[in-house]
Amino acid sequence: LAWNSDGGEILLAVSPSVGLRTGARLLALPLDGQPARTLLATAEPVVGLDVLAPGRLVLHATSWRQNLQEIPVAGGEPGRWLTRGYSTDRQPVYSPDGERIVFSSDRMGGMDLWGIVPASGAVRRLTHGAADDWDPALSRDGRILVWSSRRSGHFEIWRSAPDGSAPV
């Protein structure tokens, strides 16, 4: 909430759901009982706002999207997006042969590990558990995948085959 500069309205952000992954409408609510009017709409949730003077508003909108981009170290070529969407894709690690990338993502709800083949764009889920899985790493020979999880109720390091099978 914020007071409009003349003190006759309260500004507030309204979201259609309680989740933080929905956009918001910024409303001006007159104190004299008149209906609220929409000032603007945003695809991202608004978590803070303030008014300085008539016509000047600052707001904090949060984006939950985190996408992966591969960028050549030697300049000249543009980078390319490996993932694009509304999920949180993070913590990428290359396989030793560079043929795939393992990363953590919440694209199906909870945080799990996923693999992507950059050459084709094929994406595959590697782990699936009730607890979140994150911090992926591959052994130097690429035969063991390790990650952090609370699957047992305690923070632990888990390991599996590189495709996520046989986790222990």
Short mmCIF file of N, CA, C and O in Angstrom, two decimals, residues 71-80:
data_model
loop_
_atom_site.label_atom_id
_atom_site.label_comp_id
_atom_site.label_asym_id
_atom_site.label_seq_id
_atom_site.Cartn_x
_atom_site.Cartn_y
_atom_site.Cartn_z
N ILE A 71 26.71 -18.96 -23.59
CA ILE A 71 27.37 -17.82 -24.21
C ILE A 71 28.80 -18.22 -24.58
O ILE A 71 29.54 -18.69 -23.71
N PRO A 72 29.20 -18.03 -25.84
CA PRO A 72 30.58 -18.34 -26.22
C PRO A 72 31.57 -17.44 -25.48
O PRO A 72 31.35 -16.24 -25.36
N VAL A 73 32.66 -18.03 -24.99
CA VAL A 73 33.67 -17.25 -24.28
C VAL A 73 34.42 -16.36 -25.27
O VAL A 73 34.69 -15.20 -24.99
N ALA A 74 34.75 -16.90 -26.43
CA ALA A 74 35.40 -16.10 -27.48
C ALA A 74 34.31 -15.25 -28.12
O ALA A 74 33.34 -15.77 -28.65
N GLY A 75 34.45 -13.95 -28.03
CA GLY A 75 33.43 -13.03 -28.52
C GLY A 75 33.10 -13.19 -30.00
O GLY A 75 33.70 -13.98 -30.71
N GLY A 76 32.14 -12.46 -30.43
CA GLY A 76 31.76 -12.46 -31.84
C GLY A 76 30.44 -13.14 -32.10
O GLY A 76 29.63 -12.63 -32.87
N GLU A 77 30.20 -14.27 -31.48
CA GLU A 77 28.93 -14.97 -31.69
C GLU A 77 27.97 -14.63 -30.56
O GLU A 77 28.39 -14.50 -29.41
N PRO A 78 26.69 -14.50 -30.88
CA PRO A 78 25.73 -14.25 -29.81
C PRO A 78 25.47 -15.52 -29.01
O PRO A 78 25.69 -16.63 -29.49
N GLY A 79 25.02 -15.35 -27.79
CA GLY A 79 24.64 -16.50 -26.97
C GLY A 79 23.33 -17.09 -27.48
O GLY A 79 22.67 -16.51 -28.33
N ARG A 80 22.99 -18.23 -26.95
CA ARG A 80 21.71 -18.85 -27.30
C ARG A 80 21.02 -19.32 -26.03
O ARG A 80 21.66 -19.79 -25.09
#
